[in-house]
Amino acid sequence: MKEMKRVLVVNDDGYKAAGIRALIKQLSTTFDVTAVAPAHEQSWMGKSISGHRDLVFEPAEHYEFKGHTVDGTPADSAQIGMYELFDGNLPDFVVSGINHGANVGVGHILSSGTVGAALEAAIQGVPAFASSVWNVKHANRGVDFNGVESVRLFETAASITQAIIEKVIAKGFPEGIQVISINLPHDVRPDAKWVVTRPHSEVYGKLFLSEQGVFRNKGYHELKDSVELDSDLAALARGHVSIIPIFIEITSREKRAELARILDAELA
């Protein structure tokens, strides 16, 4: 019998969140799932790693979630999970999500704890997926997203995420791609079209409001549409599933050559 692929599931909304619970429930039908999540919500943390404090790593259960928690960042969860729970090996791949909100546009992708955990896996040589649902909180105001019933809001998104993962794993990651970021509408249809897109251009502007010298992130309203028809946001606004391949290449030979010409410097 063919051995099941081993997958580490992480997120940034915390272990009680409906999104990760739906994902665990769905992926467990075809993969050997291990789950590690932040003990508390860690949105906006990007790929940050805790560097100056001790972290508590302990077993935890909450409805469909049966795994471990880390009182740190999403990337901490990926790091500890990959290196502590796979008998000295690494998982076959990592899936981060399902996030309670979209991760679209360059600014939000780079700030996202969901994508950050996937990037941490990719840096360690483990292919990774990130999955996020657009506008789900705005469309379900007043819902307890840690409650038992809220998992149903992510069931279709989890099923589509699994289908995308299985297709990519069966055929192999595209050369040079380390992370595949999936964004789905909150009311996504099971037969929704899959579209490979790019991040839309965004300037999300001022994030912090101050009151008596104290600054607080006010959050943002998820945008409704984009004039860039090949963008992630445009695909979501049309009811499609947006899929973005991400490669970790901070520079390029072309840009290095351009800077070398400006500086009259040698190109390595």
Coordinates of C-alpha atoms in Angstrom, one line a residue:
M1 CA 0.0 0.0 0.0
K2 CA 1.3 3.5 -0.9
E3 CA 2.5 5.4 2.1
M4 CA 0.5 8.6 2.9
K5 CA 2.3 11.9 2.5
R6 CA 3.1 13.6 5.8
V7 CA 1.9 17.2 6.1
L8 CA 2.4 19.8 8.7
V9 CA -0.6 22.1 9.1
V10 CA -0.1 25.5 10.7
N11 CA -1.9 28.9 10.7
D12 CA -1.8 32.4 12.2
D13 CA -5.3 32.6 13.7
G14 CA -4.6 30.2 16.5
Y15 CA -5.4 26.6 17.2
K16 CA -9.1 27.3 18.0
A17 CA -9.8 28.9 14.6
A18 CA -12.4 27.4 12.3
G19 CA -10.2 27.7 9.3
I20 CA -7.4 25.4 10.5
R21 CA -9.9 23.0 11.9
A22 CA -11.7 22.7 8.6
L23 CA -8.3 22.2 6.8
I24 CA -7.3 19.4 9.3
K25 CA -10.6 17.7 8.8
Q26 CA -10.3 17.7 5.0
L27 CA -6.6 16.9 4.6
S28 CA -6.8 14.0 7.0
T29 CA -8.9 12.1 4.5
T30 CA -5.8 11.7 2.2
F31 CA -2.7 12.7 4.1
D32 CA -1.0 12.0 7.4
V33 CA -1.6 15.3 9.2
T34 CA 0.3 16.8 12.1
A35 CA -0.9 20.2 13.4
V36 CA 0.9 23.0 15.2
A37 CA -0.6 26.4 15.7
P38 CA 0.0 29.6 17.7
A39 CA -1.6 29.5 21.1
H40 CA -3.2 32.9 20.3
E41 CA -3.9 34.8 17.2
Q42 CA -0.8 36.0 15.4
S43 CA -2.0 37.9 12.4
W44 CA 0.3 40.4 10.7
M45 CA 3.4 38.7 12.0
G46 CA 4.9 37.9 8.6
K47 CA 7.8 35.5 8.8
S48 CA 9.1 36.8 12.1
I49 CA 10.9 34.3 14.5
S50 CA 10.9 34.7 18.2
G51 CA 14.5 35.5 19.1
H52 CA 14.7 36.7 22.7
R53 CA 12.3 34.6 24.9
D54 CA 11.5 31.1 25.7
L55 CA 8.6 29.4 24.0
V56 CA 6.1 27.0 25.4
F57 CA 5.3 24.0 23.2
E58 CA 2.5 21.8 24.4
P59 CA -0.3 19.4 23.3
A60 CA -3.7 21.0 22.7
E61 CA -7.2 20.0 21.5
H62 CA -10.1 22.0 20.3
Y63 CA -12.9 20.2 18.4
E64 CA -11.2 19.1 15.1
F65 CA -7.8 20.4 16.2
K66 CA -5.6 17.8 17.8
G67 CA -2.0 18.8 17.9
H68 CA 0.4 21.2 19.6
T69 CA 0.5 24.9 20.3
V70 CA 3.4 27.4 20.4
D71 CA 3.1 30.7 22.3
G72 CA 4.9 32.3 19.5
T73 CA 4.6 33.3 15.8
P74 CA 3.3 31.3 12.9
A75 CA 6.8 30.8 11.6
D76 CA 7.8 29.6 15.1
S77 CA 5.0 27.0 14.8
A78 CA 6.3 25.9 11.4
Q79 CA 9.9 25.7 12.6
I80 CA 9.2 23.8 15.8
G81 CA 6.7 21.5 14.1
M82 CA 9.0 20.6 11.2
Y83 CA 12.0 19.8 13.4
E84 CA 10.4 18.3 16.5
L85 CA 7.5 16.1 15.3
F86 CA 8.8 14.1 12.3
D87 CA 11.3 11.8 13.9
G88 CA 14.4 13.6 12.7
N89 CA 13.0 14.0 9.2
L90 CA 11.0 16.8 7.6
P91 CA 7.3 16.7 6.4
D92 CA 6.7 16.2 2.8
F93 CA 5.0 19.6 2.6
V94 CA 3.5 22.3 4.8
V95 CA 0.0 23.8 4.5
S96 CA -0.7 27.1 6.3
G97 CA -4.3 28.3 6.9
I98 CA -7.1 28.5 6.3
N99 CA -6.8 32.2 7.1
H100 CA -9.8 34.2 8.2
G101 CA -9.3 36.8 5.5
A102 CA -7.6 37.3 2.2
N103 CA -3.8 37.6 1.7
V104 CA -3.8 39.6 -1.6
G105 CA -1.5 42.3 -2.8
V106 CA 2.3 42.5 -2.1
G107 CA 2.0 44.4 1.2
H108 CA -0.4 42.0 2.7
I109 CA 1.3 38.9 1.4
L110 CA 4.6 40.0 2.9
S111 CA 2.9 40.9 6.2
S112 CA 0.8 37.8 6.4
G113 CA 1.5 35.3 9.2
T114 CA -0.2 32.6 7.1
V115 CA 2.1 33.2 4.2
G116 CA 5.0 33.8 6.6
A117 CA 4.7 30.3 8.0
A118 CA 4.7 28.8 4.5
L119 CA 7.8 30.9 3.6
E120 CA 9.6 29.6 6.7
A121 CA 8.9 26.0 5.5
A122 CA 10.1 26.9 2.0
I123 CA 13.4 28.4 3.3
Q124 CA 14.0 25.0 5.0
G125 CA 13.5 23.2 1.7
V126 CA 10.0 22.1 2.4
P127 CA 7.4 23.0 -0.3
A128 CA 4.4 24.8 1.1
F129 CA 0.9 26.1 0.5
A130 CA -0.9 29.0 2.1
S131 CA -4.7 29.2 1.9
S132 CA -6.9 32.2 2.8
V133 CA -10.6 33.1 2.5
W134 CA -11.6 36.6 1.4
N135 CA -14.2 38.6 3.3
V136 CA -15.4 35.7 5.5
K137 CA -15.6 37.8 8.7
H138 CA -17.3 40.7 7.0
A139 CA -19.9 38.3 5.6
N140 CA -20.5 36.6 8.9
R141 CA -20.5 39.3 11.5
G142 CA -21.2 38.2 15.0
V143 CA -20.1 34.6 14.4
D144 CA -17.8 32.9 16.9
F145 CA -15.0 31.7 14.7
N146 CA -13.7 29.5 17.5
G147 CA -17.0 27.8 18.0
V148 CA -18.0 24.3 16.9
E149 CA -20.4 25.3 14.1
S150 CA -18.1 27.9 12.4
V151 CA -16.0 25.2 10.7
R152 CA -18.8 24.8 8.1
L153 CA -18.0 28.2 6.7
F154 CA -14.6 26.9 5.5
E155 CA -15.6 23.4 4.3
T156 CA -15.9 24.2 0.6
A157 CA -12.6 26.3 0.7
A158 CA -10.9 23.3 2.5
S159 CA -12.1 20.9 -0.2
I160 CA -10.9 23.1 -3.0
T161 CA -7.6 23.7 -1.2
Q162 CA -7.1 20.0 -0.9
A163 CA -7.9 19.4 -4.6
I164 CA -5.3 22.0 -5.6
I165 CA -2.7 20.5 -3.3
E166 CA -3.3 17.0 -4.5
K167 CA -2.9 18.1 -8.2
V168 CA 0.3 20.0 -7.5
I169 CA 1.8 17.2 -5.3
A170 CA 0.9 14.6 -8.0
K171 CA 2.7 16.5 -10.8
G172 CA 5.4 18.2 -8.7
F173 CA 6.0 21.8 -7.8
P174 CA 6.9 24.0 -10.8
E175 CA 10.7 24.5 -11.0
G176 CA 11.9 27.4 -8.8
I177 CA 8.6 27.8 -7.0
Q178 CA 8.6 27.2 -3.2
V179 CA 5.2 28.5 -2.1
I180 CA 1.7 28.4 -3.7
S181 CA -0.7 30.9 -2.2
I182 CA -4.4 30.2 -2.6
N183 CA -7.2 32.8 -2.0
L184 CA -10.8 31.9 -2.2
P185 CA -14.1 33.9 -2.0
H186 CA -16.0 33.4 1.3
D187 CA -19.0 32.0 -0.7
V188 CA -16.8 30.0 -3.2
R189 CA -18.7 27.5 -5.3
P190 CA -17.4 23.9 -5.5
D191 CA -17.0 24.3 -9.2
A192 CA -15.4 27.7 -9.1
K193 CA -12.8 28.4 -11.8
W194 CA -9.1 28.2 -10.7
V195 CA -7.1 31.2 -12.0
V196 CA -3.3 31.7 -11.7
T197 CA -2.9 35.4 -10.9
R198 CA -0.4 38.0 -9.6
P199 CA -0.7 40.2 -6.5
H200 CA -2.6 43.4 -7.2
S201 CA -0.9 46.8 -6.8
E202 CA -1.8 48.2 -3.4
V203 CA -0.9 51.0 -1.1
Y204 CA -2.8 50.2 2.1
G205 CA -1.9 53.6 3.6
K206 CA -1.9 54.6 7.2
L207 CA -2.5 51.6 9.5
F208 CA -2.0 53.1 13.0
L209 CA -4.2 55.6 14.8
S210 CA -3.0 57.2 18.0
E211 CA -4.9 58.2 21.1
Q212 CA -3.0 59.9 23.9
G213 CA 0.3 58.8 22.5
V214 CA -0.7 55.2 22.1
F215 CA -0.8 53.8 18.6
R216 CA -3.0 50.9 17.5
N217 CA -3.4 49.1 14.2
K218 CA -6.8 50.0 13.0
G219 CA -7.0 47.2 10.5
Y220 CA -8.3 47.7 7.0
H221 CA -11.3 47.1 4.9
E222 CA -10.8 44.4 2.3
L223 CA -11.1 45.9 -1.2
K224 CA -14.0 45.0 -3.4
D225 CA -12.3 44.9 -6.9
S226 CA -9.3 45.7 -8.9
V227 CA -8.9 47.2 -12.4
E228 CA -5.9 44.9 -12.9
L229 CA -7.7 42.0 -14.6
D230 CA -4.9 39.5 -14.1
S231 CA -4.7 40.2 -10.4
D232 CA -5.7 38.2 -7.3
L233 CA -8.3 40.6 -6.2
A234 CA -10.0 40.8 -9.6
A235 CA -10.2 37.0 -9.7
L236 CA -11.8 36.9 -6.2
A237 CA -14.3 39.6 -7.1
R238 CA -15.5 37.4 -10.0
G239 CA -16.0 34.4 -7.8
H240 CA -12.8 32.6 -8.9
V241 CA -10.1 30.9 -6.9
S242 CA -6.8 32.9 -7.1
I243 CA -3.6 30.9 -7.1
I244 CA -0.2 32.7 -7.0
P245 CA 3.2 30.9 -7.3
I246 CA 5.8 32.5 -5.0
F247 CA 9.6 32.1 -5.4
I248 CA 12.1 33.2 -2.9
E249 CA 14.6 35.2 -4.9
I250 CA 15.4 38.5 -3.3
T251 CA 17.5 39.8 -6.2
S252 CA 18.2 39.0 -9.8
R253 CA 21.3 39.1 -12.1
E254 CA 19.5 41.7 -14.2
K255 CA 19.0 44.0 -11.3
R256 CA 22.5 43.4 -10.0
A257 CA 23.9 44.3 -13.4
E258 CA 21.9 47.5 -13.5
L259 CA 23.2 48.6 -10.1
A260 CA 26.7 47.7 -11.0
R261 CA 26.5 50.0 -14.1
I262 CA 25.2 52.9 -11.9
L263 CA 28.0 52.4 -9.4
D264 CA 30.7 51.6 -11.9
A265 CA 31.2 48.5 -9.8
E266 CA 32.2 44.9 -10.6
L267 CA 29.4 42.4 -11.1
A268 CA 30.1 39.2 -9.2

